[in-house]
Coordinates of C-alpha atoms in Angstrom, one line a residue:
M1 CA 20.2 17.1 84.7
T2 CA 22.2 13.9 84.8
A3 CA 24.9 13.1 87.3
H4 CA 27.5 13.4 84.6
S5 CA 26.4 16.9 83.4
F6 CA 29.5 18.5 85.0
Q7 CA 31.9 15.8 84.5
S8 CA 35.3 16.7 83.3
P9 CA 36.7 14.9 80.2
N10 CA 40.1 14.4 82.0
A11 CA 40.0 10.9 83.5
I12 CA 40.5 10.5 87.2
P13 CA 43.0 7.6 88.1
P14 CA 41.5 4.7 90.1
R15 CA 42.1 4.7 93.8
T16 CA 44.3 2.0 95.5
S17 CA 44.5 0.6 98.9
S18 CA 47.5 0.9 101.1
N19 CA 48.9 -2.3 99.8
G20 CA 48.6 -1.2 96.2
I21 CA 45.5 -3.2 95.3
F22 CA 43.0 -1.3 92.8
T23 CA 39.7 -0.4 94.4
G24 CA 38.0 0.1 91.1
Q25 CA 38.4 -1.3 87.4
A26 CA 41.6 -0.6 85.6
S27 CA 41.5 2.1 83.1
P28 CA 43.5 3.1 80.0
P29 CA 46.7 5.2 80.5
R30 CA 45.8 8.6 82.0
P31 CA 45.7 11.3 79.3
V32 CA 47.9 14.4 79.8
L33 CA 46.0 17.0 81.7
R34 CA 45.4 20.2 79.9
P35 CA 43.7 23.4 81.0
L36 CA 40.0 23.5 80.4
S37 CA 37.8 26.4 79.5
E38 CA 34.3 26.7 80.8
I39 CA 32.9 25.7 77.5
D40 CA 34.6 22.2 77.6
W41 CA 33.0 20.9 80.7
I42 CA 29.7 22.5 81.5
S43 CA 26.5 20.7 80.6
S44 CA 24.7 21.4 77.4
S45 CA 21.8 22.9 79.2
K46 CA 24.2 25.5 80.8
K47 CA 25.7 26.2 77.4
N48 CA 22.4 27.1 76.0
S49 CA 21.5 29.1 79.0
L50 CA 24.7 31.1 78.6
A51 CA 24.3 31.5 74.9
S52 CA 21.0 33.0 75.3
M53 CA 22.3 35.4 77.9
R54 CA 25.1 36.5 75.7
G55 CA 22.9 36.8 72.5
S56 CA 25.1 34.4 70.5
S57 CA 25.9 30.9 70.1
L58 CA 28.8 29.2 72.1
S59 CA 29.8 27.1 69.0
P60 CA 32.5 27.1 67.9
P61 CA 34.4 27.5 71.1
L62 CA 36.0 30.9 71.7
S63 CA 39.7 31.2 71.2
P64 CA 42.1 32.0 74.1
S65 CA 42.7 35.6 72.7
Q66 CA 38.9 36.1 72.5
Q67 CA 38.5 35.1 76.2
T68 CA 41.0 37.7 77.4
H69 CA 39.5 40.4 79.6
T70 CA 39.8 43.8 78.2
Y71 CA 41.5 46.5 80.2
P72 CA 39.6 49.8 81.1
V73 CA 42.4 51.8 79.5
P74 CA 43.7 51.0 76.0
M75 CA 47.0 49.4 76.1
T76 CA 49.8 51.0 74.3
P77 CA 53.1 49.2 73.1
P78 CA 56.3 49.8 75.0
P79 CA 58.4 52.5 73.7
P80 CA 61.3 51.4 71.5
D81 CA 63.9 53.4 73.7
P82 CA 62.5 53.3 77.3
L83 CA 65.7 54.7 78.8
K84 CA 65.3 57.9 76.6
N85 CA 61.8 58.5 78.0
I86 CA 62.8 57.8 81.5
G87 CA 65.7 60.3 81.2
E88 CA 63.7 63.1 79.5
E89 CA 60.4 62.7 81.5
L90 CA 61.7 61.8 85.0
I91 CA 65.2 62.7 85.3
Y92 CA 65.2 66.0 83.5
G93 CA 61.6 66.9 84.1
K94 CA 60.7 67.4 80.4
G95 CA 57.5 65.3 80.5
S96 CA 54.0 66.4 80.0
G97 CA 53.5 66.7 83.7
W98 CA 50.6 66.1 86.1
S99 CA 47.3 65.5 84.1
S100 CA 43.9 66.8 85.0
E101 CA 42.5 63.3 85.0
K102 CA 44.9 62.2 87.7
E103 CA 44.1 65.4 89.7
K104 CA 40.5 64.5 89.4
I105 CA 41.2 61.0 90.9
L106 CA 43.0 62.6 93.9
L107 CA 40.4 65.1 94.6
G108 CA 37.5 62.7 94.4
P109 CA 36.7 62.4 98.1
F110 CA 37.3 66.2 98.7
E111 CA 34.9 67.2 95.7
Y112 CA 32.3 64.8 97.0
L113 CA 32.0 66.4 100.3
Y114 CA 32.6 69.9 98.9
G115 CA 29.6 69.2 96.7
H116 CA 27.4 68.7 99.8
P117 CA 27.8 72.1 101.5
G118 CA 27.0 72.7 105.2
K119 CA 26.1 75.9 107.0
D120 CA 29.1 77.7 105.5
I121 CA 29.3 79.9 108.5
R122 CA 33.1 80.5 107.8
S123 CA 32.2 82.2 104.5
Q124 CA 29.6 84.3 106.2
M125 CA 32.1 85.3 108.9
I126 CA 34.8 86.3 106.3
A127 CA 32.3 88.5 104.5
A128 CA 31.0 90.1 107.8
F129 CA 34.6 90.8 109.2
N130 CA 35.6 92.1 105.8
A131 CA 33.4 95.1 106.2
W132 CA 35.8 96.0 109.1
L133 CA 39.1 94.9 107.6
Q134 CA 38.6 96.0 103.9
V135 CA 40.9 93.2 102.5
P136 CA 41.9 93.7 98.8
E137 CA 39.7 91.5 96.5
K138 CA 42.3 89.2 95.2
S139 CA 43.5 88.5 98.7
L140 CA 40.0 87.9 100.0
E141 CA 39.3 85.6 97.2
I142 CA 42.3 83.4 97.9
I143 CA 41.8 83.4 101.6
T144 CA 38.2 82.4 101.3
S145 CA 39.1 79.5 99.0
V146 CA 41.9 78.4 101.4
V147 CA 39.6 78.4 104.4
G148 CA 37.1 76.4 102.5
M149 CA 39.6 73.9 101.4
L150 CA 41.1 73.4 104.8
H151 CA 37.7 73.1 106.5
T152 CA 36.5 70.4 104.0
A153 CA 39.7 68.5 104.2
S154 CA 39.6 68.5 108.0
L155 CA 36.2 67.2 107.9
L156 CA 37.2 64.2 105.7
V157 CA 39.9 63.3 108.3
D158 CA 37.4 63.9 111.2
D159 CA 34.9 61.4 109.7
V160 CA 37.6 58.7 109.4
E161 CA 39.0 59.2 112.9
D162 CA 35.5 59.3 114.4
S163 CA 34.1 56.3 112.4
S164 CA 31.1 58.5 111.3
M165 CA 28.4 57.3 109.1
L166 CA 26.9 60.5 107.9
R167 CA 28.1 64.0 107.0
R168 CA 25.6 66.7 106.0
G169 CA 23.0 64.1 105.5
V170 CA 24.9 61.8 103.1
P171 CA 27.3 58.9 103.6
V172 CA 30.8 60.0 104.7
A173 CA 33.4 60.1 101.9
N174 CA 35.5 57.3 103.3
S175 CA 32.5 54.9 103.0
I176 CA 32.5 55.5 99.1
F177 CA 36.1 56.1 98.3
G178 CA 37.7 54.1 101.0
T179 CA 39.8 55.2 104.1
A180 CA 43.3 55.4 102.4
Q181 CA 42.2 57.4 99.4
T182 CA 40.0 59.8 101.5
I183 CA 43.1 60.5 103.9
N184 CA 45.4 61.1 100.9
S185 CA 42.9 63.4 99.4
A186 CA 42.5 65.5 102.5
N187 CA 46.4 65.7 103.0
Y188 CA 46.7 66.7 99.3
V189 CA 44.2 69.5 99.7
Y190 CA 46.1 70.9 102.8
F191 CA 49.1 71.4 100.6
L192 CA 47.0 72.8 97.8
A193 CA 45.8 75.4 100.2
L194 CA 49.2 76.3 101.2
Q195 CA 50.3 76.6 97.6
A196 CA 47.3 78.9 96.9
L197 CA 48.2 81.0 99.9
S198 CA 51.9 81.5 98.6
Q199 CA 50.5 83.4 95.7
L200 CA 50.0 86.4 97.9
Q201 CA 53.8 86.5 98.7
N202 CA 53.3 87.5 102.3
P203 CA 55.6 85.7 104.7
T204 CA 53.3 86.4 107.7
L205 CA 50.5 84.3 105.9
M206 CA 52.8 81.2 106.1
T207 CA 53.4 81.7 109.7
I208 CA 49.8 82.0 110.4
F209 CA 48.9 78.9 108.4
T210 CA 51.6 76.8 110.1
E211 CA 50.5 78.0 113.6
E212 CA 46.9 77.4 113.2
L213 CA 47.3 73.9 111.4
L214 CA 49.5 72.8 114.4
N215 CA 46.8 74.0 116.7
L216 CA 44.2 72.1 114.8
H217 CA 46.0 68.9 115.1
R218 CA 46.9 69.4 118.7
G219 CA 43.2 69.9 119.4
Q220 CA 42.2 66.8 117.4
G221 CA 45.0 64.8 119.0
M222 CA 43.8 65.5 122.5
D223 CA 40.2 64.8 121.6
L224 CA 41.2 61.3 120.2
F225 CA 43.4 60.5 123.2
W226 CA 40.5 61.2 125.6
R227 CA 38.2 59.0 123.5
D228 CA 40.6 56.2 122.9
T229 CA 41.8 56.0 126.6
L230 CA 38.4 56.7 128.1
T231 CA 39.8 59.7 130.0
C232 CA 37.4 62.3 131.0
P233 CA 39.2 65.6 130.6
S234 CA 38.5 68.6 132.9
E235 CA 36.3 71.4 131.6
A236 CA 39.4 73.6 131.4
D237 CA 41.3 71.1 129.2
Y238 CA 38.2 70.6 127.1
L239 CA 37.9 74.2 126.4
E240 CA 41.6 74.4 125.5
M241 CA 41.0 71.7 123.1
V242 CA 38.1 73.4 121.5
G243 CA 40.2 76.7 121.2
N244 CA 42.7 74.7 119.2
K245 CA 40.5 72.5 117.2
T246 CA 37.4 74.5 116.4
G247 CA 38.7 77.8 117.0
G248 CA 41.8 77.2 114.9
L249 CA 40.1 77.5 111.5
F250 CA 37.9 80.3 112.5
R251 CA 41.0 82.2 113.9
L252 CA 43.1 81.3 110.8
A253 CA 40.6 82.9 108.4
I254 CA 40.5 86.2 110.4
K255 CA 44.2 86.3 111.2
L256 CA 45.0 85.9 107.4
M257 CA 42.6 88.8 106.6
Q258 CA 44.2 91.0 109.3
A259 CA 47.6 90.3 107.7
E260 CA 46.3 91.4 104.3
S261 CA 44.5 94.4 105.7
T262 CA 45.9 97.9 106.2
R263 CA 43.4 98.6 109.1
E264 CA 44.6 98.0 112.8
L265 CA 41.8 96.1 114.1
D266 CA 42.2 93.0 116.5
C267 CA 39.3 90.8 115.9
V268 CA 40.9 87.5 117.5
P269 CA 39.2 87.8 120.8
L270 CA 35.8 87.9 119.1
V271 CA 36.6 84.9 116.8
N272 CA 38.0 83.0 119.8
T273 CA 34.7 83.5 121.6
I274 CA 32.6 82.5 118.5
G275 CA 34.7 79.3 118.2
L276 CA 33.9 78.3 121.8
L277 CA 30.3 79.2 121.4
Y278 CA 30.0 77.2 118.1
Q279 CA 31.6 74.0 119.6
I280 CA 29.5 73.9 122.8
L281 CA 26.3 74.7 120.9
D282 CA 27.1 71.8 118.4
D283 CA 27.8 69.4 121.4
H284 CA 24.5 70.4 123.0
L285 CA 22.5 70.0 119.8
N286 CA 24.2 66.7 118.9
L287 CA 22.3 65.2 121.9
R288 CA 19.1 67.2 121.7
S289 CA 18.3 68.4 118.2
E290 CA 16.0 66.3 115.9
R291 CA 17.2 68.3 112.9
L292 CA 20.9 67.5 113.6
S293 CA 19.9 63.8 114.2
A294 CA 18.6 63.6 110.7
Q295 CA 21.9 64.9 109.3
K296 CA 24.5 63.0 111.4
G297 CA 22.4 60.3 113.2
F298 CA 20.7 60.5 116.8
A299 CA 23.3 61.3 119.6
E300 CA 26.2 60.4 117.3
D301 CA 28.6 61.8 119.9
L302 CA 27.7 58.8 122.1
T303 CA 28.4 56.3 119.3
E304 CA 31.8 58.0 118.9
G305 CA 32.6 57.6 122.5
K306 CA 33.2 61.4 122.6
F307 CA 33.6 63.4 125.8
S308 CA 31.5 66.4 124.6
F309 CA 30.7 69.3 126.8
P310 CA 27.5 68.0 128.4
V311 CA 28.9 64.6 128.8
I312 CA 31.8 65.9 130.8
H313 CA 29.5 67.8 133.0
A314 CA 27.4 64.7 133.6
I315 CA 30.4 62.6 134.6
R316 CA 31.9 65.2 136.8
A317 CA 28.5 65.9 138.5
D318 CA 28.6 62.3 139.9
P319 CA 32.0 60.7 139.6
A320 CA 30.9 57.6 141.5
N321 CA 28.2 56.8 138.9
L322 CA 30.1 54.9 135.9
V323 CA 26.9 54.4 133.8
L324 CA 27.8 57.2 131.3
V325 CA 31.4 56.3 131.1
N326 CA 30.4 52.7 130.3
V327 CA 28.1 53.9 127.6
L328 CA 30.8 55.8 126.0
K329 CA 33.0 52.7 126.3
Q330 CA 30.7 50.6 124.3
K331 CA 30.3 53.1 121.4
T332 CA 26.8 52.0 121.1
A333 CA 24.6 52.5 118.1
D334 CA 21.5 51.3 120.1
P335 CA 19.0 54.1 120.1
E336 CA 17.5 52.8 123.4
V337 CA 20.8 52.9 125.2
K338 CA 21.5 56.4 123.9
K339 CA 18.1 57.7 124.9
Y340 CA 18.7 56.3 128.4
A341 CA 22.2 58.1 128.5
V342 CA 20.6 61.4 127.3
A343 CA 17.9 61.0 130.0
Y344 CA 20.7 60.5 132.7
M345 CA 22.3 63.7 131.5
E346 CA 19.1 65.5 131.6
R347 CA 18.7 64.5 135.3
K348 CA 22.3 65.7 136.1
G349 CA 21.3 69.2 134.6
S350 CA 24.0 68.9 131.9
F351 CA 21.9 70.4 129.2
E352 CA 20.8 73.3 131.3
Y353 CA 24.3 73.9 132.1
S354 CA 25.5 73.7 128.5
A355 CA 22.5 76.0 127.4
R356 CA 23.6 78.6 129.9
C357 CA 27.2 78.5 128.7
V358 CA 25.8 79.1 125.2
R359 CA 23.9 82.1 126.5
D360 CA 26.8 83.5 128.4
L361 CA 29.3 83.1 125.4
R362 CA 26.7 84.6 123.0
G363 CA 26.4 87.6 125.4
K364 CA 30.2 88.0 125.5
A365 CA 30.5 87.8 121.7
L366 CA 27.7 90.6 121.4
Q367 CA 29.7 92.7 123.6
L368 CA 32.8 92.3 121.6
V369 CA 30.8 93.1 118.4
E370 CA 30.0 96.4 119.9
E371 CA 33.7 97.1 120.7
A372 CA 34.8 96.2 117.2
E373 CA 32.0 98.3 115.7
A374 CA 33.2 101.3 117.7
A375 CA 36.8 100.7 116.7
A376 CA 36.0 100.4 113.0
G377 CA 34.1 103.6 113.1
E378 CA 32.1 104.9 110.0
L379 CA 34.3 102.7 107.7
G380 CA 32.1 99.6 107.8
G381 CA 31.6 99.6 111.6
R382 CA 27.9 99.2 111.4
E383 CA 27.9 96.9 108.3
G384 CA 30.3 94.5 110.0
A385 CA 28.5 94.5 113.3
D386 CA 25.2 93.7 111.6
G387 CA 26.8 90.8 109.7
V388 CA 28.3 89.3 112.9
R389 CA 25.1 89.7 114.8
A390 CA 23.2 88.0 112.1
I391 CA 25.5 85.0 112.5
L392 CA 25.1 85.0 116.2
E393 CA 21.3 85.2 115.8
K394 CA 21.5 81.7 114.4
M395 CA 23.7 80.3 117.3
K396 CA 21.0 79.7 119.9
V397 CA 19.8 76.6 121.8
E398 CA 16.6 75.3 120.2

């Protein structure tokens, strides 16, 4: 390839010195500059190469209209009377309305995560508690759907706020759809759930929905505050946060069922206990379970800088030792650093402490199951108790 292979046909004017003397030979008057296409200036070897890739010759040159990029959606001409369309479709609401194609776009992040189901413990709990509460079929169907929607939407937001990499063994939705689209999808689903719940025409359901969504965001807000300000909460404050955040969606499901049931059974204490048990067990397993590490990454709570239940115990067991606090501050992804932190918590007895709390809460839950079984009597008492016990059987320290 020669030195002139990529030379533009537009002449470059000669340079002059500061006193106006030409530094090169004089050239004819400069031609008028014109925009050049790629075809005009690339070398002949490049033209041949491009022609072979495109499967056709580059001669004659393409016209400007042929070089225009095509749009993914066919373009339509503007309407002859735009004001008329604006008036009918937007002002008077006589348009075709929201399309299924647009709905699919908004629900993309939600449907992505929903298509990779987790343990689905909430649906199992609804089925078990329904043996006691005997909720009408239509109401139960809507409540089950609403709880699933809210749970998945809340996970979409959690993954953004926690800077997570994996959820249920696959990349988090915001790493595929982007943060903005994922948050919008989650918020959209919150309101779709409210819309679905309104079909039951029970004002009590609206009150329950509002209260527990407020609790959910209160719990999440405190969790984020402690993480971002590097503030270690007391155990009591942490358990209150868990009751709001994790317990909120458990409680929402059962309270909605109770509002649609004709039976006078209060299952909320049992649900609150299960919510605490679920979160403390999850905190424990996040730092100890190889199975959970494969799904979310090893000791992911340390990378998030999260003050989880065992972490809080280890810090408060020796407040003068700032090693663990500094590990959280770094939000490290280094497995060796995280292994060191886990070993430190092991030496402080933090995992033994969290395992004991799991056993105690599980025992309390089983006691409440017996009480609910007795209160339900022959109408689903044993069936509901067996269903809840089956769920609790899975909630053990490995």
